[in-house]
Amino acid sequence: TAGITQAPTSQILAAGRSMTLRCTQDMRHNAMYWYRQDLGLGLRLIHYSNTAGTTGKGEVPDGYSVSRANTDDFPLTLASAVPSQTSVYFCASSAGLTLHTDTQYFGPGTRLTVL
Amino acid sequence: GQNIDQPTEMTATEGAIVQINCTYQTSGFNGLFWYQQHAGEAPTFLSYNVLDGLEEKGRFSSFLSRSKGYSYLLLKELQMKDSASYLCAVRDSNYQLIWGAGTKLIIKP
């Protein structure tokens, strides 16, 4: 099975442009997450969705938006990119059936450079 | 604030044993996770602890002391493929994962 796929693998984007990072999972997981990973920092949660139709803000949501129209897809949109959004973006999912043991599984990541 | 501390980098020899420590201060505790991340790849799940004590899984073991806010990941019989970053994460009172910056483990022949 594919698990979680992300697209594109990498992208160079001009500041001020918009972009959508795609994430699709085939595990029928209820919960999905978007993180950014920057050198020297831990993964930081941008947005999450506990189930289709609902979304929530994480630690660093400003400048990003998400939607969860169905179980499988969880796109992340940058409305007007800025250089500080240069990062590696990981999508993750979890079954979301139990609160304690719920384990997150990660996609391969999108490396985004904003110039 | 919430904080997860891990050493930035460690070096060990192939065939040896290494212990990677993680200390945490979080608003609530609902479990601790260890992930492995090879350079340029996604994090992959290694272990989960919610009760005090040692969880063993093959060459990898993870220990938790909730009263001390402390965990360690023990890797035995090190192999070159174990060269990676090891991430510690704690699930807080809101059931969100708080992540450490990771420990880069370098294995030398």
mmCIF file of C-alpha atoms in Angstrom:
data_model
loop_
_atom_site.group_PDB
_atom_site.id
_atom_site.type_symbol
_atom_site.label_atom_id
_atom_site.label_comp_id
_atom_site.label_asym_id
_atom_site.label_seq_id
_atom_site.Cartn_x
_atom_site.Cartn_y
_atom_site.Cartn_z
ATOM 1 C CA THR A 1 0.000 0.000 0.000
ATOM 2 C CA ALA A 2 1.130 3.564 -0.653
ATOM 3 C CA GLY A 3 0.414 4.825 2.875
ATOM 4 C CA ILE A 4 0.776 8.581 2.671
ATOM 5 C CA THR A 5 1.824 10.420 -0.457
ATOM 6 C CA GLN A 6 2.791 14.062 -0.773
ATOM 7 C CA ALA A 7 3.239 16.266 -3.823
ATOM 8 C CA PRO A 8 5.321 17.925 -4.981
ATOM 9 C CA THR A 9 8.574 16.441 -3.673
ATOM 10 C CA SER A 10 10.209 19.837 -3.813
ATOM 11 C CA GLN A 11 9.349 23.316 -5.041
ATOM 12 C CA ILE A 12 10.943 26.705 -5.429
ATOM 13 C CA LEU A 13 8.379 29.469 -5.067
ATOM 14 C CA ALA A 14 8.578 33.223 -5.532
ATOM 15 C CA ALA A 15 7.561 35.292 -2.518
ATOM 16 C CA GLY A 16 3.982 36.476 -2.755
ATOM 17 C CA ARG A 17 2.821 33.510 -4.826
ATOM 18 C CA SER A 18 0.313 30.974 -3.580
ATOM 19 C CA MET A 19 0.793 27.241 -3.474
ATOM 20 C CA THR A 20 -1.024 24.117 -2.359
ATOM 21 C CA LEU A 21 0.841 21.156 -0.947
ATOM 22 C CA ARG A 22 -1.045 17.932 -1.486
ATOM 23 C CA CYS A 23 -1.363 15.019 0.907
ATOM 24 C CA THR A 24 -3.284 11.784 0.372
ATOM 25 C CA GLN A 25 -3.520 8.708 2.588
ATOM 26 C CA ASP A 26 -5.022 5.325 1.762
ATOM 27 C CA MET A 27 -5.160 3.889 5.292
ATOM 28 C CA ARG A 28 -8.652 5.252 6.063
ATOM 29 C CA HIS A 29 -7.176 7.132 9.003
ATOM 30 C CA ASN A 30 -9.468 9.605 10.735
ATOM 31 C CA ALA A 31 -6.828 12.125 11.803
ATOM 32 C CA MET A 32 -4.359 14.030 9.630
ATOM 33 C CA TYR A 33 -1.665 16.589 10.414
ATOM 34 C CA TRP A 34 0.660 19.080 8.778
ATOM 35 C CA TYR A 35 4.073 19.785 10.312
ATOM 36 C CA ARG A 36 7.030 21.875 9.317
ATOM 37 C CA GLN A 37 10.568 20.827 10.161
ATOM 38 C CA ASP A 38 13.350 23.388 10.377
ATOM 39 C CA LEU A 39 17.002 22.784 11.198
ATOM 40 C CA GLY A 40 17.615 22.728 14.930
ATOM 41 C CA LEU A 41 13.929 22.767 15.798
ATOM 42 C CA GLY A 42 11.480 20.013 16.521
ATOM 43 C CA LEU A 43 8.563 19.272 14.241
ATOM 44 C CA ARG A 44 5.973 22.006 14.674
ATOM 45 C CA LEU A 45 2.292 21.411 14.080
ATOM 46 C CA ILE A 46 0.660 23.779 11.590
ATOM 47 C CA HIS A 47 -2.884 22.438 11.323
ATOM 48 C CA TYR A 48 -4.650 19.202 12.058
ATOM 49 C CA SER A 49 -7.926 17.436 11.355
ATOM 50 C CA ASN A 50 -9.437 14.890 13.718
ATOM 51 C CA THR A 51 -11.993 13.734 11.162
ATOM 52 C CA ALA A 52 -13.286 14.642 7.728
ATOM 53 C CA GLY A 53 -15.065 17.988 7.772
ATOM 54 C CA THR A 54 -13.191 19.385 10.799
ATOM 55 C CA THR A 55 -9.868 21.201 11.134
ATOM 56 C CA GLY A 56 -7.927 22.842 13.948
ATOM 57 C CA LYS A 57 -4.981 25.174 14.413
ATOM 58 C CA GLY A 58 -1.660 23.944 15.666
ATOM 59 C CA GLU A 59 1.338 25.758 17.068
ATOM 60 C CA VAL A 60 2.242 27.772 13.929
ATOM 61 C CA PRO A 61 -0.906 28.253 11.781
ATOM 62 C CA ASP A 62 -0.367 31.811 10.528
ATOM 63 C CA GLY A 63 -0.004 32.067 6.745
ATOM 64 C CA TYR A 64 -1.412 28.571 6.163
ATOM 65 C CA SER A 65 -4.877 27.155 5.586
ATOM 66 C CA VAL A 66 -6.219 23.619 5.243
ATOM 67 C CA SER A 67 -9.382 21.800 4.267
ATOM 68 C CA ARG A 68 -10.611 18.263 4.837
ATOM 69 C CA ALA A 69 -13.376 17.570 2.376
ATOM 70 C CA ASN A 70 -12.965 13.782 2.596
ATOM 71 C CA THR A 71 -11.085 11.170 4.614
ATOM 72 C CA ASP A 72 -8.176 10.712 2.235
ATOM 73 C CA ASP A 73 -7.036 14.230 1.317
ATOM 74 C CA PHE A 74 -5.656 17.056 3.437
ATOM 75 C CA PRO A 75 -4.189 19.879 1.308
ATOM 76 C CA LEU A 76 -2.160 22.717 2.826
ATOM 77 C CA THR A 77 -2.341 26.133 1.147
ATOM 78 C CA LEU A 78 0.051 29.039 1.431
ATOM 79 C CA ALA A 79 -1.933 32.064 0.288
ATOM 80 C CA SER A 80 1.010 34.437 -0.137
ATOM 81 C CA ALA A 81 4.353 32.792 0.502
ATOM 82 C CA VAL A 82 7.121 34.494 2.487
ATOM 83 C CA PRO A 83 10.789 33.442 2.819
ATOM 84 C CA SER A 84 10.240 32.355 6.457
ATOM 85 C CA GLN A 85 8.004 29.591 5.123
ATOM 86 C CA THR A 86 11.031 27.915 3.565
ATOM 87 C CA SER A 87 11.022 24.522 5.266
ATOM 88 C CA VAL A 88 10.378 20.818 4.879
ATOM 89 C CA TYR A 89 6.691 20.048 5.232
ATOM 90 C CA PHE A 90 5.476 16.682 6.463
ATOM 91 C CA CYS A 91 1.959 15.367 6.337
ATOM 92 C CA ALA A 92 1.029 12.658 8.833
ATOM 93 C CA SER A 93 -2.010 10.589 9.679
ATOM 94 C CA SER A 94 -3.226 8.438 12.532
ATOM 95 C CA ALA A 95 -6.159 6.138 13.092
ATOM 96 C CA GLY A 96 -7.532 8.540 15.676
ATOM 97 C CA LEU A 97 -9.536 5.814 17.346
ATOM 98 C CA THR A 98 -7.742 5.873 20.701
ATOM 99 C CA LEU A 99 -6.325 8.973 22.310
ATOM 100 C CA HIS A 100 -3.379 7.447 24.151
ATOM 101 C CA THR A 101 -1.780 4.933 21.835
ATOM 102 C CA ASP A 102 -2.638 6.775 18.611
ATOM 103 C CA THR A 103 0.490 6.631 16.451
ATOM 104 C CA GLN A 104 1.232 9.068 13.659
ATOM 105 C CA TYR A 105 2.625 7.907 10.316
ATOM 106 C CA PHE A 106 4.415 10.334 8.054
ATOM 107 C CA GLY A 107 4.529 11.064 4.346
ATOM 108 C CA PRO A 108 7.858 11.565 2.528
ATOM 109 C CA GLY A 109 7.785 15.356 2.843
ATOM 110 C CA THR A 110 7.822 18.390 0.551
ATOM 111 C CA ARG A 111 10.902 20.598 0.514
ATOM 112 C CA LEU A 112 9.765 24.183 -0.132
ATOM 113 C CA THR A 113 12.036 27.124 -0.827
ATOM 114 C CA VAL A 114 10.536 30.604 -0.951
ATOM 115 C CA LEU A 115 12.716 33.230 -2.604
ATOM 116 C CA GLY B 1 6.119 26.645 28.304
ATOM 117 C CA GLN B 2 6.515 23.142 27.000
ATOM 118 C CA ASN B 3 9.989 21.793 26.421
ATOM 119 C CA ILE B 4 11.615 18.607 25.186
ATOM 120 C CA ASP B 5 15.400 18.314 25.564
ATOM 121 C CA GLN B 6 17.653 15.877 23.743
ATOM 122 C CA PRO B 7 21.389 15.978 22.983
ATOM 123 C CA THR B 8 22.029 17.472 19.565
ATOM 124 C CA GLU B 9 24.497 14.852 18.399
ATOM 125 C CA MET B 10 26.075 11.617 19.598
ATOM 126 C CA THR B 11 28.762 9.353 18.168
ATOM 127 C CA ALA B 12 29.069 5.609 18.742
ATOM 128 C CA THR B 13 30.941 2.639 17.341
ATOM 129 C CA GLU B 14 29.466 -0.144 15.248
ATOM 130 C CA GLY B 15 28.554 -3.122 17.462
ATOM 131 C CA ALA B 16 28.385 -1.029 20.625
ATOM 132 C CA ILE B 17 25.456 0.210 22.742
ATOM 133 C CA VAL B 18 24.233 3.805 22.898
ATOM 134 C CA GLN B 19 21.672 5.530 25.121
ATOM 135 C CA ILE B 20 19.853 8.636 23.899
ATOM 136 C CA ASN B 21 18.237 10.656 26.671
ATOM 137 C CA CYS B 22 15.117 12.810 26.541
ATOM 138 C CA THR B 23 13.808 15.054 29.300
ATOM 139 C CA TYR B 24 10.488 16.795 29.070
ATOM 140 C CA GLN B 25 8.384 19.491 30.711
ATOM 141 C CA THR B 26 4.892 19.519 29.275
ATOM 142 C CA SER B 27 1.374 20.502 30.254
ATOM 143 C CA GLY B 28 0.148 17.034 31.036
ATOM 144 C CA PHE B 29 1.423 13.675 29.858
ATOM 145 C CA ASN B 30 -0.369 11.161 27.701
ATOM 146 C CA GLY B 31 2.491 9.079 26.375
ATOM 147 C CA LEU B 32 5.976 9.398 24.917
ATOM 148 C CA PHE B 33 7.075 8.373 21.434
ATOM 149 C CA TRP B 34 10.428 7.732 19.796
ATOM 150 C CA TYR B 35 10.831 8.083 16.050
ATOM 151 C CA GLN B 36 13.790 7.434 13.747
ATOM 152 C CA GLN B 37 14.498 9.776 10.860
ATOM 153 C CA HIS B 38 17.157 9.090 8.237
ATOM 154 C CA ALA B 39 18.536 12.131 6.447
ATOM 155 C CA GLY B 40 16.131 13.395 3.800
ATOM 156 C CA GLU B 41 13.411 10.945 4.805
ATOM 157 C CA ALA B 42 10.247 10.895 6.892
ATOM 158 C CA PRO B 43 10.177 10.058 10.610
ATOM 159 C CA THR B 44 9.231 6.436 11.293
ATOM 160 C CA PHE B 45 7.729 5.141 14.531
ATOM 161 C CA LEU B 46 9.990 3.193 16.889
ATOM 162 C CA SER B 47 8.349 2.953 20.298
ATOM 163 C CA TYR B 48 5.682 4.191 22.685
ATOM 164 C CA ASN B 49 5.739 4.421 26.486
ATOM 165 C CA VAL B 50 2.923 5.540 28.744
ATOM 166 C CA LEU B 51 3.736 3.608 31.944
ATOM 167 C CA ASP B 52 7.011 3.689 33.856
ATOM 168 C CA GLY B 53 9.528 1.065 32.914
ATOM 169 C CA LEU B 54 11.312 -0.502 30.003
ATOM 170 C CA GLU B 55 9.764 -1.510 26.679
ATOM 171 C CA GLU B 56 11.958 -3.820 24.612
ATOM 172 C CA LYS B 57 11.620 -4.309 20.881
ATOM 173 C CA GLY B 58 14.483 -6.249 19.339
ATOM 174 C CA ARG B 59 17.706 -4.231 19.403
ATOM 175 C CA PHE B 60 15.828 -1.133 20.565
ATOM 176 C CA SER B 61 14.483 -0.476 24.067
ATOM 177 C CA SER B 62 12.782 2.590 25.507
ATOM 178 C CA PHE B 63 12.525 3.564 29.162
ATOM 179 C CA LEU B 64 10.198 6.010 30.889
ATOM 180 C CA SER B 65 10.135 7.653 34.319
ATOM 181 C CA ARG B 66 7.129 9.935 34.575
ATOM 182 C CA SER B 67 8.078 11.268 38.006
ATOM 183 C CA LYS B 68 11.442 12.445 36.619
ATOM 184 C CA GLY B 69 10.126 13.601 33.234
ATOM 185 C CA TYR B 70 12.726 11.387 31.620
ATOM 186 C CA SER B 71 13.027 8.788 28.921
ATOM 187 C CA TYR B 72 15.835 7.103 27.081
ATOM 188 C CA LEU B 73 16.177 5.083 23.906
ATOM 189 C CA LEU B 74 18.724 2.267 24.092
ATOM 190 C CA LEU B 75 20.175 0.881 20.879
ATOM 191 C CA LYS B 76 22.175 -2.343 21.093
ATOM 192 C CA GLU B 77 24.504 -4.034 18.590
ATOM 193 C CA LEU B 78 24.741 -0.854 16.577
ATOM 194 C CA GLN B 79 24.768 -1.149 12.816
ATOM 195 C CA MET B 80 25.791 1.444 10.255
ATOM 196 C CA LYS B 81 22.159 1.724 9.151
ATOM 197 C CA ASP B 82 21.303 3.053 12.624
ATOM 198 C CA SER B 83 22.967 6.329 11.665
ATOM 199 C CA ALA B 84 19.972 8.678 11.778
ATOM 200 C CA SER B 85 18.253 11.278 13.907
ATOM 201 C CA TYR B 86 16.127 10.060 16.809
ATOM 202 C CA LEU B 87 13.144 12.180 17.758
ATOM 203 C CA CYS B 88 11.460 12.212 21.158
ATOM 204 C CA ALA B 89 7.842 13.402 21.321
ATOM 205 C CA VAL B 90 5.406 13.760 24.218
ATOM 206 C CA ARG B 91 1.633 13.796 23.943
ATOM 207 C CA ASP B 92 0.358 16.630 26.135
ATOM 208 C CA SER B 93 -2.925 17.262 27.950
ATOM 209 C CA ASN B 94 -4.534 18.353 24.658
ATOM 210 C CA TYR B 95 -3.399 15.105 23.035
ATOM 211 C CA GLN B 96 -1.060 17.020 20.736
ATOM 212 C CA LEU B 97 2.504 15.797 20.157
ATOM 213 C CA ILE B 98 5.300 18.091 21.343
ATOM 214 C CA TRP B 99 8.547 17.253 19.566
ATOM 215 C CA GLY B 100 12.178 17.495 20.569
ATOM 216 C CA ALA B 101 14.693 18.775 18.009
ATOM 217 C CA GLY B 102 16.144 15.291 17.632
ATOM 218 C CA THR B 103 19.485 13.639 18.321
ATOM 219 C CA LYS B 104 21.737 12.959 15.346
ATOM 220 C CA LEU B 105 23.474 9.617 15.904
ATOM 221 C CA ILE B 106 26.697 9.005 13.996
ATOM 222 C CA ILE B 107 27.954 5.422 13.837
ATOM 223 C CA LYS B 108 31.648 4.866 13.143
ATOM 224 C CA PRO B 109 33.134 1.567 11.939
#
